[in-house]
Short mmCIF file of C-alpha atoms in Angstrom, two decimals:
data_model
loop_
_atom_site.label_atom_id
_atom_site.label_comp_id
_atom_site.label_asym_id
_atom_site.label_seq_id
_atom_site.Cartn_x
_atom_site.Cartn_y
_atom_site.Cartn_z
CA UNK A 1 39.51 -11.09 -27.96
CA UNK A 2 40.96 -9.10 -24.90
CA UNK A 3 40.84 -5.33 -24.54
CA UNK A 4 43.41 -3.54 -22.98
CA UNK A 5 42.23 0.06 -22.02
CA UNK A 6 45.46 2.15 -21.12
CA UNK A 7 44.62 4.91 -18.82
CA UNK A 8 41.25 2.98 -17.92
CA UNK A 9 41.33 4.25 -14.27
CA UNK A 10 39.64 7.18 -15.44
CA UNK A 11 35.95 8.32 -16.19
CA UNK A 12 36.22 7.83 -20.15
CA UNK A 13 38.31 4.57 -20.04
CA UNK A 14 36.37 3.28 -16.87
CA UNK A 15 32.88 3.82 -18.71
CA UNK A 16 34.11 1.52 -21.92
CA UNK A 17 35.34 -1.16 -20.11
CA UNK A 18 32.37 -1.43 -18.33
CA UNK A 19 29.93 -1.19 -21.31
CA UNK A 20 32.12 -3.91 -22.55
CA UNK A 21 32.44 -6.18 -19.96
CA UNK A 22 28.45 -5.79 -19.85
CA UNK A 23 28.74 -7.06 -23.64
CA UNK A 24 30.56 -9.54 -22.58
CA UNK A 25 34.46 -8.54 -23.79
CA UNK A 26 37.27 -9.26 -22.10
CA UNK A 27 38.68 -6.20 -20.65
CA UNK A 28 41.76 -5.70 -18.53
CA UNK A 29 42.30 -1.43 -17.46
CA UNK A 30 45.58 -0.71 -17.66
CA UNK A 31 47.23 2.26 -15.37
CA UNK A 32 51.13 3.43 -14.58
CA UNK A 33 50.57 1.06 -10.96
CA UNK A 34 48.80 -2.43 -11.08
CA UNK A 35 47.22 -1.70 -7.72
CA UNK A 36 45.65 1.34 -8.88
CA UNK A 37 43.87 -0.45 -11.84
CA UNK A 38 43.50 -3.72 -9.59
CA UNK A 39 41.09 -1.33 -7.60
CA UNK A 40 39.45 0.27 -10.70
CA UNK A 41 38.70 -3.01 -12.21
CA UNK A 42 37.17 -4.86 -8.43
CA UNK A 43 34.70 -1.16 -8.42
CA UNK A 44 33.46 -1.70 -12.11
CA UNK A 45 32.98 -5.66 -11.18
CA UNK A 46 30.76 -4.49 -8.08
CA UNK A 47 28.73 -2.45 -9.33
CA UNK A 48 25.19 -4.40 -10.02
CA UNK A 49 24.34 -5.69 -13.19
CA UNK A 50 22.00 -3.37 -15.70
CA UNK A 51 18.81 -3.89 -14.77
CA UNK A 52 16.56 -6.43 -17.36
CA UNK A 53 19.61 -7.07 -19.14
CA UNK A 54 19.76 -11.15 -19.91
CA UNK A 55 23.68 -10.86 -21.09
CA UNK A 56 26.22 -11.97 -18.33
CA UNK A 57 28.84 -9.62 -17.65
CA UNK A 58 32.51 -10.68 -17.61
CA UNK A 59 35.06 -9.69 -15.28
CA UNK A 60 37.49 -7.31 -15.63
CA UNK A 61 40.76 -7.45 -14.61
CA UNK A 62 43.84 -4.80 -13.81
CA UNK A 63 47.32 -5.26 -14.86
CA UNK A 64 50.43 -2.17 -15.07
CA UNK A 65 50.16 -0.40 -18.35
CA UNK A 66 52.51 -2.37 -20.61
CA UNK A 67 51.83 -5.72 -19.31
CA UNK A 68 48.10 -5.34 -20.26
CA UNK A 69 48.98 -3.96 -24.10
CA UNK A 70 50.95 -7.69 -24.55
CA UNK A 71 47.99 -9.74 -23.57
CA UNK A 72 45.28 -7.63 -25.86
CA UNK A 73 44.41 -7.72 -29.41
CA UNK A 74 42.64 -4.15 -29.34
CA UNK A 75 44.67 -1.57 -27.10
CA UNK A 76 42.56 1.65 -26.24
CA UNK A 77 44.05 4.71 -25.29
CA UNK A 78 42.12 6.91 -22.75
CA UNK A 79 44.49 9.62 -21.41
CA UNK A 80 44.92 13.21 -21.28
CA UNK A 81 46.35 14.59 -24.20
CA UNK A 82 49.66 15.91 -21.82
CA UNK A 83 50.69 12.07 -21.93
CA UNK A 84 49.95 11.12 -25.18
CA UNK A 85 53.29 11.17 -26.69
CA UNK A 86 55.44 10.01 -24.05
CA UNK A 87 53.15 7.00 -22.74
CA UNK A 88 52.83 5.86 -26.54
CA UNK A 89 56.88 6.03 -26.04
CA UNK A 90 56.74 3.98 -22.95
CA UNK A 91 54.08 1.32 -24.76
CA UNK A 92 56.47 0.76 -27.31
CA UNK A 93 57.72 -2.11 -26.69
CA UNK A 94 54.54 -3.67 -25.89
CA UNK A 95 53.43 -2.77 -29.08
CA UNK A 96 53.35 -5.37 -32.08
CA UNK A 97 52.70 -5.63 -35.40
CA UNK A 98 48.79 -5.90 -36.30
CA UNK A 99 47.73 -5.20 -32.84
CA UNK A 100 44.71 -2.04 -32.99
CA UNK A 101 45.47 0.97 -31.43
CA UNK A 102 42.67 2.55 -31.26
CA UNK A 103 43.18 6.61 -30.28
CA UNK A 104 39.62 8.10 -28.15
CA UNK A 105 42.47 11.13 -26.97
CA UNK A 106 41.56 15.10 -27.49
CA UNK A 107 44.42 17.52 -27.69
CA UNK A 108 41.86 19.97 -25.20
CA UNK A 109 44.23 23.03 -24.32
CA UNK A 110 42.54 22.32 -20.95
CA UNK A 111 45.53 19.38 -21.13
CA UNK A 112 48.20 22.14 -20.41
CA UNK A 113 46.08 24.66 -18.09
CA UNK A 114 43.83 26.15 -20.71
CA UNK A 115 40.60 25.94 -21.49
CA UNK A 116 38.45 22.35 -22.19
CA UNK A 117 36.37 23.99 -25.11
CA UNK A 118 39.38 24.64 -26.74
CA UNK A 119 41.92 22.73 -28.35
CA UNK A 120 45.88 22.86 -29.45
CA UNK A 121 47.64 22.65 -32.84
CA UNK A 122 48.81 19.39 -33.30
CA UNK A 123 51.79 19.25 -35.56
CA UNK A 124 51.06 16.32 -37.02
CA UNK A 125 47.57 17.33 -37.24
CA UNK A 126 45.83 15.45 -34.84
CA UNK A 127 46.43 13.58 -31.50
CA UNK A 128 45.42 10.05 -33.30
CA UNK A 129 48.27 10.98 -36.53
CA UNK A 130 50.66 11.69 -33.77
CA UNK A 131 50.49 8.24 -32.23
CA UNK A 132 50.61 6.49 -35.76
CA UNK A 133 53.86 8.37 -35.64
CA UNK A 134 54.88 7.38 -32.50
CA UNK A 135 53.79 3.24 -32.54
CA UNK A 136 56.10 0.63 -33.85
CA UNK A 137 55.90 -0.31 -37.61
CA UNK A 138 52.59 -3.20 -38.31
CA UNK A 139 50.51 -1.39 -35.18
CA UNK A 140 46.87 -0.36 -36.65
CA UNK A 141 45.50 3.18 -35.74
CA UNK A 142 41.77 4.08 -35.26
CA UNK A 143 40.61 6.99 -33.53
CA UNK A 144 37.33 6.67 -32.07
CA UNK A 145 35.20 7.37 -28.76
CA UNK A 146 36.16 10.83 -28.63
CA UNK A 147 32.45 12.02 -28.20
CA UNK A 148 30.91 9.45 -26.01
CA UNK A 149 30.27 11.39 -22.97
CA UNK A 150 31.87 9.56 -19.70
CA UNK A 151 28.53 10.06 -17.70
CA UNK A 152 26.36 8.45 -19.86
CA UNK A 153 28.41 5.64 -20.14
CA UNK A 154 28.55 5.27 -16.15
CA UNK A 155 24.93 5.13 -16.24
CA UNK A 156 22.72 2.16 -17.55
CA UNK A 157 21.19 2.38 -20.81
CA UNK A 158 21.30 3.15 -24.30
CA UNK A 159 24.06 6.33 -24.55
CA UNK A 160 22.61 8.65 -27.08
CA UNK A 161 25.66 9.10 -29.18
CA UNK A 162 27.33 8.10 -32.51
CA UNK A 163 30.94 6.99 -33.05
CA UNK A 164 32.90 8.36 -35.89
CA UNK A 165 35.56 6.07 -36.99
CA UNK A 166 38.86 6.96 -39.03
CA UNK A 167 41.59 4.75 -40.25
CA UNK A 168 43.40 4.26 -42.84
CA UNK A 169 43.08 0.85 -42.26
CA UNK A 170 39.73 -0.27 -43.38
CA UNK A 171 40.27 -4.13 -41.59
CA UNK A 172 40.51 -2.26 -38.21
CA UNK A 173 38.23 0.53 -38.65
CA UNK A 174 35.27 -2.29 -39.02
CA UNK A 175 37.04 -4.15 -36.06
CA UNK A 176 36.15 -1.18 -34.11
CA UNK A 177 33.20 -0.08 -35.57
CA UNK A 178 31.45 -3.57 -34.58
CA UNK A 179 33.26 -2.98 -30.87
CA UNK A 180 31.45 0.44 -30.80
CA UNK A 181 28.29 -1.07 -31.48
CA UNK A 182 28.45 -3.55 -28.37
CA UNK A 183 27.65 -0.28 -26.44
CA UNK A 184 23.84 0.36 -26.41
CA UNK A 185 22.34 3.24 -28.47
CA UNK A 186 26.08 3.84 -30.38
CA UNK A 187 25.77 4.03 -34.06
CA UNK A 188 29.08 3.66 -35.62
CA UNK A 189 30.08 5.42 -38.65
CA UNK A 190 33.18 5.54 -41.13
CA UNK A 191 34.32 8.38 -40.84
CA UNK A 192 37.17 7.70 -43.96
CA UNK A 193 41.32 8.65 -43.19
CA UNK A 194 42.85 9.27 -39.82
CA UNK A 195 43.60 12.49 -40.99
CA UNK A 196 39.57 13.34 -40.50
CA UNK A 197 40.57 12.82 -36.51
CA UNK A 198 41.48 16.55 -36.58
CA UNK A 199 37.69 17.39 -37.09
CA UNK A 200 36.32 14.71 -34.94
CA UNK A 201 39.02 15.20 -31.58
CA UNK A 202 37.60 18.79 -32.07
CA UNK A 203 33.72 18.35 -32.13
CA UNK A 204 34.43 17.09 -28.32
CA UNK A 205 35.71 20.89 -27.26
CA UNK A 206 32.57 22.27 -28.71
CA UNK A 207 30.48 19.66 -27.25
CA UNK A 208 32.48 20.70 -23.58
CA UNK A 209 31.49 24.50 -24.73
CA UNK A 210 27.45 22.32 -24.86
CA UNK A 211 27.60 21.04 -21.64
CA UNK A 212 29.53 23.93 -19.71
CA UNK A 213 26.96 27.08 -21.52
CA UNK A 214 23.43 24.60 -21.43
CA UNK A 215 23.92 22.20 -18.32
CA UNK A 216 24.20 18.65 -20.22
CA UNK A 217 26.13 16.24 -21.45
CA UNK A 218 26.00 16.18 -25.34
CA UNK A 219 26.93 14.21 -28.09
CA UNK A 220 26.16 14.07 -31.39
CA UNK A 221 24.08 12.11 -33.67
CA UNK A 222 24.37 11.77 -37.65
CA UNK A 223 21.29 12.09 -39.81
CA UNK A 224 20.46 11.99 -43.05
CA UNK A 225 22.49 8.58 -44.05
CA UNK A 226 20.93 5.13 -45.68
CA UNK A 227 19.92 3.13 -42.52
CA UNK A 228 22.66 0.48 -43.69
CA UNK A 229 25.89 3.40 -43.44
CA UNK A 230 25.43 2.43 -39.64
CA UNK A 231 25.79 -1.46 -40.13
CA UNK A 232 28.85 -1.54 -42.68
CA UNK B 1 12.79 42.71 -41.33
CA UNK B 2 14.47 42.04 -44.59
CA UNK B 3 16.88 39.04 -45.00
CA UNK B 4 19.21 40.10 -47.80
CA UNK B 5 21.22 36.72 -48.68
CA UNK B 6 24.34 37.55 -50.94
CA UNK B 7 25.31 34.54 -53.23
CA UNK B 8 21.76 33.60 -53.14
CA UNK B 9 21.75 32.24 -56.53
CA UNK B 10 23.96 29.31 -55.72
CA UNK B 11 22.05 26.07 -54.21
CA UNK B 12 22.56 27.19 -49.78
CA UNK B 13 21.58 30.79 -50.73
CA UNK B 14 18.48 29.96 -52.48
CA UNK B 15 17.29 27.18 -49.80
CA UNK B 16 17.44 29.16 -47.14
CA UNK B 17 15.88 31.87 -49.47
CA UNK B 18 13.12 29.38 -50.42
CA UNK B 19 12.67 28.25 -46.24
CA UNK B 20 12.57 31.76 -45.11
CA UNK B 21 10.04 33.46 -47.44
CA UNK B 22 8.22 30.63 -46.81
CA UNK B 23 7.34 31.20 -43.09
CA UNK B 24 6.80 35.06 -44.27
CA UNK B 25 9.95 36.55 -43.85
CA UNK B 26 11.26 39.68 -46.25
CA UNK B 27 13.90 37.86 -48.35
CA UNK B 28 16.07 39.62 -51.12
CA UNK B 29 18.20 37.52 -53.00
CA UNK B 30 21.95 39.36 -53.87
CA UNK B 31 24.33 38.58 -56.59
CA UNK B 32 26.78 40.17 -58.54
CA UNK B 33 24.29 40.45 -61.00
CA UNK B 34 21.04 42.25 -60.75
CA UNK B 35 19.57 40.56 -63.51
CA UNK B 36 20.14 36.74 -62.49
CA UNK B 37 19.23 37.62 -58.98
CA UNK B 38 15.92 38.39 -60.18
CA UNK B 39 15.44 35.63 -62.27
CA UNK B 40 16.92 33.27 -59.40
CA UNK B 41 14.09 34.98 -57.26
CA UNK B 42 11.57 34.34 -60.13
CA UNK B 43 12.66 30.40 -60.32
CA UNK B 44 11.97 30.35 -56.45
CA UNK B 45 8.59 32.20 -56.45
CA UNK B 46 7.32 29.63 -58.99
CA UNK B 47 7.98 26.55 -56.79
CA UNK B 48 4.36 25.68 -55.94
CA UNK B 49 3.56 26.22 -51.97
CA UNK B 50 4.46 23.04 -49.93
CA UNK B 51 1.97 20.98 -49.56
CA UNK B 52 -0.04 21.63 -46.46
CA UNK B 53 1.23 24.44 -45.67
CA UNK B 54 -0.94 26.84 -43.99
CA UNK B 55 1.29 29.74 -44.00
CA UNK B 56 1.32 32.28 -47.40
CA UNK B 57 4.63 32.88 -48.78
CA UNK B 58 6.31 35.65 -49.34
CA UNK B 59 7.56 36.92 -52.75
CA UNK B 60 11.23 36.45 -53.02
CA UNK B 61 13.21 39.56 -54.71
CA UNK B 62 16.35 39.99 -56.45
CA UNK B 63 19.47 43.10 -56.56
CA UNK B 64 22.93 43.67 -57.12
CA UNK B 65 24.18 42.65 -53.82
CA UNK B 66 25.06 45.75 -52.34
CA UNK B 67 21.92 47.46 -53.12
CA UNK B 68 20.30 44.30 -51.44
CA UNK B 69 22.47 44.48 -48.43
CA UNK B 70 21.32 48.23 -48.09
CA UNK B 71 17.55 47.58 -47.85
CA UNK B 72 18.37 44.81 -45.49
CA UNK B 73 18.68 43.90 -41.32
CA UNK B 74 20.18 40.87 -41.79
CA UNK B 75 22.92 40.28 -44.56
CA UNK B 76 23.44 36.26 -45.20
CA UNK B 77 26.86 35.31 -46.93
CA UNK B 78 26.46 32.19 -49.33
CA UNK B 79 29.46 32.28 -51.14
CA UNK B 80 32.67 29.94 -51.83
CA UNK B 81 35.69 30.85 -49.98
CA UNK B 82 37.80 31.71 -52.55
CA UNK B 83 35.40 35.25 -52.80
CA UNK B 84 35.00 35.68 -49.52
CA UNK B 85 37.80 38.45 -48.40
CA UNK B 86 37.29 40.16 -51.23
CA UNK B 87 33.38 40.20 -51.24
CA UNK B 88 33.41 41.45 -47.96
CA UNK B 89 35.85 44.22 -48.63
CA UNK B 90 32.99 45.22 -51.92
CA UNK B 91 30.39 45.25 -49.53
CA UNK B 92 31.84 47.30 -46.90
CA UNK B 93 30.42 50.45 -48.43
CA UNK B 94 26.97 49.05 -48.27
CA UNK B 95 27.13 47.62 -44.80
CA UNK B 96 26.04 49.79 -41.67
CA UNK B 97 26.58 49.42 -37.83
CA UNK B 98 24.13 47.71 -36.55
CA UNK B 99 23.40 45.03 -38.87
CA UNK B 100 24.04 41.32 -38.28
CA UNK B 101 26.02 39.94 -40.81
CA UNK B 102 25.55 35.78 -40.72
CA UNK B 103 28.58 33.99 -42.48
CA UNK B 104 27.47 30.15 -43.77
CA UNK B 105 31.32 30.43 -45.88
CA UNK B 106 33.52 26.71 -45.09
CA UNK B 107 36.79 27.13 -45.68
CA UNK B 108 37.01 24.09 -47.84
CA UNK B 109 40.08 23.13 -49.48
CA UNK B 110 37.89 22.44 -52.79
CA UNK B 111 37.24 26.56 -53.10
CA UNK B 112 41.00 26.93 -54.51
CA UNK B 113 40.95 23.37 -56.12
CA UNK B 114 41.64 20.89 -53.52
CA UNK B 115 39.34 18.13 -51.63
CA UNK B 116 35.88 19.06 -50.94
CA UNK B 117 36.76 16.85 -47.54
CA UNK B 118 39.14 19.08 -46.18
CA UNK B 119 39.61 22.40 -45.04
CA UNK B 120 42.04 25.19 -45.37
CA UNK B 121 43.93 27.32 -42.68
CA UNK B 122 42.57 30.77 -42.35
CA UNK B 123 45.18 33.00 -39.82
CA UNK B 124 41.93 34.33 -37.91
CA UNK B 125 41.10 30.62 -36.91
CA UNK B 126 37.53 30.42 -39.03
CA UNK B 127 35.91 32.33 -42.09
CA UNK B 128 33.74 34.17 -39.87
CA UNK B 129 36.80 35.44 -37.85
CA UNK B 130 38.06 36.50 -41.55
CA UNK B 131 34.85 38.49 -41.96
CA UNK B 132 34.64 39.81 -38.09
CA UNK B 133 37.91 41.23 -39.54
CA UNK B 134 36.88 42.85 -42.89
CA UNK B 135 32.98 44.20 -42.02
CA UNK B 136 32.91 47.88 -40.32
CA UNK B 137 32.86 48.54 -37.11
CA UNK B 138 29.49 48.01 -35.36
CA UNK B 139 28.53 45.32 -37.46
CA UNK B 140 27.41 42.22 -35.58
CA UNK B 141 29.24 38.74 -36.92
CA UNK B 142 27.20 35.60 -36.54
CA UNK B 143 28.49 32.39 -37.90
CA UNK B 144 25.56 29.76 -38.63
CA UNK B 145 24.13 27.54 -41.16
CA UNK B 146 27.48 25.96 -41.87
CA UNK B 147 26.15 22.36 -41.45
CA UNK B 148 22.62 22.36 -43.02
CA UNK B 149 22.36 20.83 -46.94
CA UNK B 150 21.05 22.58 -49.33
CA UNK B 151 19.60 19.38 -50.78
CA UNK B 152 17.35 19.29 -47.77
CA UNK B 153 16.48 22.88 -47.73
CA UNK B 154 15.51 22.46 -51.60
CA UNK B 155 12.80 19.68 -50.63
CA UNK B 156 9.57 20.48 -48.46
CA UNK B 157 9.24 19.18 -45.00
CA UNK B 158 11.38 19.18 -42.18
CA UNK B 159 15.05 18.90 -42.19
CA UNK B 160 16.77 16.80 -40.06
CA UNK B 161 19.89 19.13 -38.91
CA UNK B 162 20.65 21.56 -35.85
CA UNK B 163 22.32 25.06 -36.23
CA UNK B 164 25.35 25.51 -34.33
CA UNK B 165 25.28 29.52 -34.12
CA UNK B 166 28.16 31.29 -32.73
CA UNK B 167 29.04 35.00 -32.20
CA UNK B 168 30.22 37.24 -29.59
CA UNK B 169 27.22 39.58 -29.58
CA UNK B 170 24.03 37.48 -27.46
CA UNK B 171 21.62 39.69 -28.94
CA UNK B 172 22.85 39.12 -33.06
CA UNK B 173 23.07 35.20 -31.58
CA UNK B 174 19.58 35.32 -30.31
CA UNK B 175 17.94 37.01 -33.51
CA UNK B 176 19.89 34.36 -35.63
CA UNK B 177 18.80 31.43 -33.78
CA UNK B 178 15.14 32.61 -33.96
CA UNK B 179 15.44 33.02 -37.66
CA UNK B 180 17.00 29.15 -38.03
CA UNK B 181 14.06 27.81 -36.13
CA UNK B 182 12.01 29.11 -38.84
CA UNK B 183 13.22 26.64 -41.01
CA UNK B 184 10.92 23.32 -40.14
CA UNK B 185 12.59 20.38 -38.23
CA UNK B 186 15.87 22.81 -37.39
CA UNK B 187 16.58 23.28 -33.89
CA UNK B 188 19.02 26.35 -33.02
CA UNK B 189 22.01 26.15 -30.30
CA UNK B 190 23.95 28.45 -28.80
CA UNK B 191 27.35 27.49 -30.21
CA UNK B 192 29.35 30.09 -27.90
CA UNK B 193 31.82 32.74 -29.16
CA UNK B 194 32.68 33.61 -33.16
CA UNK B 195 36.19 31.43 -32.51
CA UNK B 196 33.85 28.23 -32.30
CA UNK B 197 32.65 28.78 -35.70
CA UNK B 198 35.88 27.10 -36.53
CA UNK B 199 34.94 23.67 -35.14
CA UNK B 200 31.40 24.35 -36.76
CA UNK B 201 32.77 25.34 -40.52
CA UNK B 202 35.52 22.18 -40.16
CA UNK B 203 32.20 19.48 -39.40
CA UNK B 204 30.89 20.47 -42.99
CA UNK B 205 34.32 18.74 -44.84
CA UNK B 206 33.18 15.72 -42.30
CA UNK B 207 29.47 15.71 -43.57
CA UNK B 208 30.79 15.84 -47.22
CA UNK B 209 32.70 13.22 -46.39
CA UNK B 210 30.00 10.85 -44.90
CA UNK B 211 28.41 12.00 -47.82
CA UNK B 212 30.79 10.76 -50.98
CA UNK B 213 31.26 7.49 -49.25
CA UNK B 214 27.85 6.75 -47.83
CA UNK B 215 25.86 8.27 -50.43
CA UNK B 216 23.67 10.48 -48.44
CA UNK B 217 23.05 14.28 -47.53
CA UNK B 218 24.23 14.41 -43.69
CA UNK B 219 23.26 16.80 -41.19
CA UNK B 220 24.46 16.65 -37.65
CA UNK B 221 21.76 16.78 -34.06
CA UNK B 222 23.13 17.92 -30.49
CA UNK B 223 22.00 15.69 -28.21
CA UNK B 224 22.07 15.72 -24.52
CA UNK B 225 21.15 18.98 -23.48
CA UNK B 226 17.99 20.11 -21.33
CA UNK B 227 15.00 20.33 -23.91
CA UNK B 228 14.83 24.32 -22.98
CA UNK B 229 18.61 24.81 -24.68
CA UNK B 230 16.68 24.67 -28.12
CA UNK B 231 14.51 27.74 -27.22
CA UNK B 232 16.73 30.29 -25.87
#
């Protein structure tokens, strides 16, 4: 199973693909110029491997944006929300039919020149129900990652952080569920319709408003669930 | 200092009724009417003291909720949406500069017959905006509690759930947070400005969620932040 993480040059995409690669996926970061993510891709692979951990690592690899969407089952989008509709435009036709999209993108006003602990209407009601929109017909949306600090997943380490997961496909919710899990400490959770993606994309302004007021770098943890709502 | 908590017959009001006389704190619990205040207040001051509990309760009363907000230096709203404008426009006679008023009120779309999962739109951005608007001038708006389940707060022990507060007076903030941490196993955070409290009120239709399909009573935890964050 390849990965393909579109916009993986920066801190959020760069930090999954190398939790992943650690897990032993096969990643390839995707950017606008295949040097750029060439570059991104030789950095992650040189950086040592996590101390005491037994797994192998696998390489990752850079390709242009579109050309690493048509080699990847599971295409993850890591860009600021400014993009969002016009480079799901430009993916288009790299797009196809049962392929995951899977949506980590937070409409932060910060996107436009305002503020990262807030965020802007989206019409559609969320950044993840605008690219279901915006993808060709058969492509499967999740939205996920959205509150997995970048730092911690720079570092080595469990992160200390659950994923929320929406879909309204339940096949590719799981599929990404069981990728979140490949990252140490993540619990992953169902977190039911896309449309829930408007509550989740927001939780990451507030956590912003966390780490800008308290000096951190939060995330968020779910209590209060059977043990086995983490494994399903 | 007396807690006055208006809609403290319904199953939030009396928990946090139940949690805050327990660590000695003046509680009064309001409702429309006087008479099933009082015998809401009885119910609670019959519960036997939790088990290895060092600390003497204090007796619970009951009023007609404006006469309780009178007596009272913090006034707790407990009540569905669907009441709230117009509650706060009854109470405004009995409300008094100075006071903190705390608003726990979730827009959910369930209050005027729709999903218990979702929320409405209210034009201020969050209930507590909506009340910010309708109390008198002077007094102090604090949103908190939104996230905590009464289910937990009906058991003994500690809960498992942090209390996002947000306001834009520091000092309301401050006396708020202290009174959360009296509840055991709550930690308190500084959730920033009274426009938060829309991110804050919006993670309750998420919880509710987690809880119809996971069968469980969800809370949420910050994590991330310096240990000293909890305390201030």
């Amino acid at each position: 199973m390849t990965i393909a993480i579109v916009g993986g040059t920066g801190p959020e995409g760069s930090g999954l693909a190398l939790r992943w690669a650690r897990a032993g996926e096969t990643v390839v970061i995707g950017s606008r110029d295949r040097e750029r993510a060439c570059r991104a891709a030789e950095k992650l692979n040189a950086l040592p491997e996590e101390v005491g951990s037994s797994a192998r690592a696998a390489a990752i690899s850079g390709e242009e944006n579109q050309a690493a969407c048509q080699s990847a089952e599971i295409v993850v989008l890591t860009i600021p929300f400014s993009g969002h509709a016009e480079m799901l435009k430009s993916l288009k036709p790299a797009l196809r039919p049962g392929q995951v999209l899977v949506d980590t993108t937070v409409p932060l006003a910060a996107s436009i020149g305002g503020r990262s602990t807030r965020t802007l209407g989206v019409w559609q009601g969320s950044a993840a129900e605008q690219a279901a929109e915006l993808v060709p017909d058969g492509v499967r949306v999740v939205a996920a990652f959205h509150n997995l600090s970048a730092e911690w997943l720079r570092l080595d380490g469990p992160v200390d952080c659950d994923v929320i997961v929406c879909s309204d496909d339940q096949q590719a919710a799981q599929k990404v569920r069981a990728l979140a899990r490949k990252i140490p400490g993540v619990r992953a959770l169902d977190g039911g319709k896309l449309e829930n993606a408007r509550i989740v994309e927001q939780i990451t302004a507030l956590l912003i408003g966390f780490n800008i007021r308290l000096k951190g770098h939060s995330g968020i943890r779910i209590t209060g669930l059977p043990r086995e709502s983490y494994d399903i």
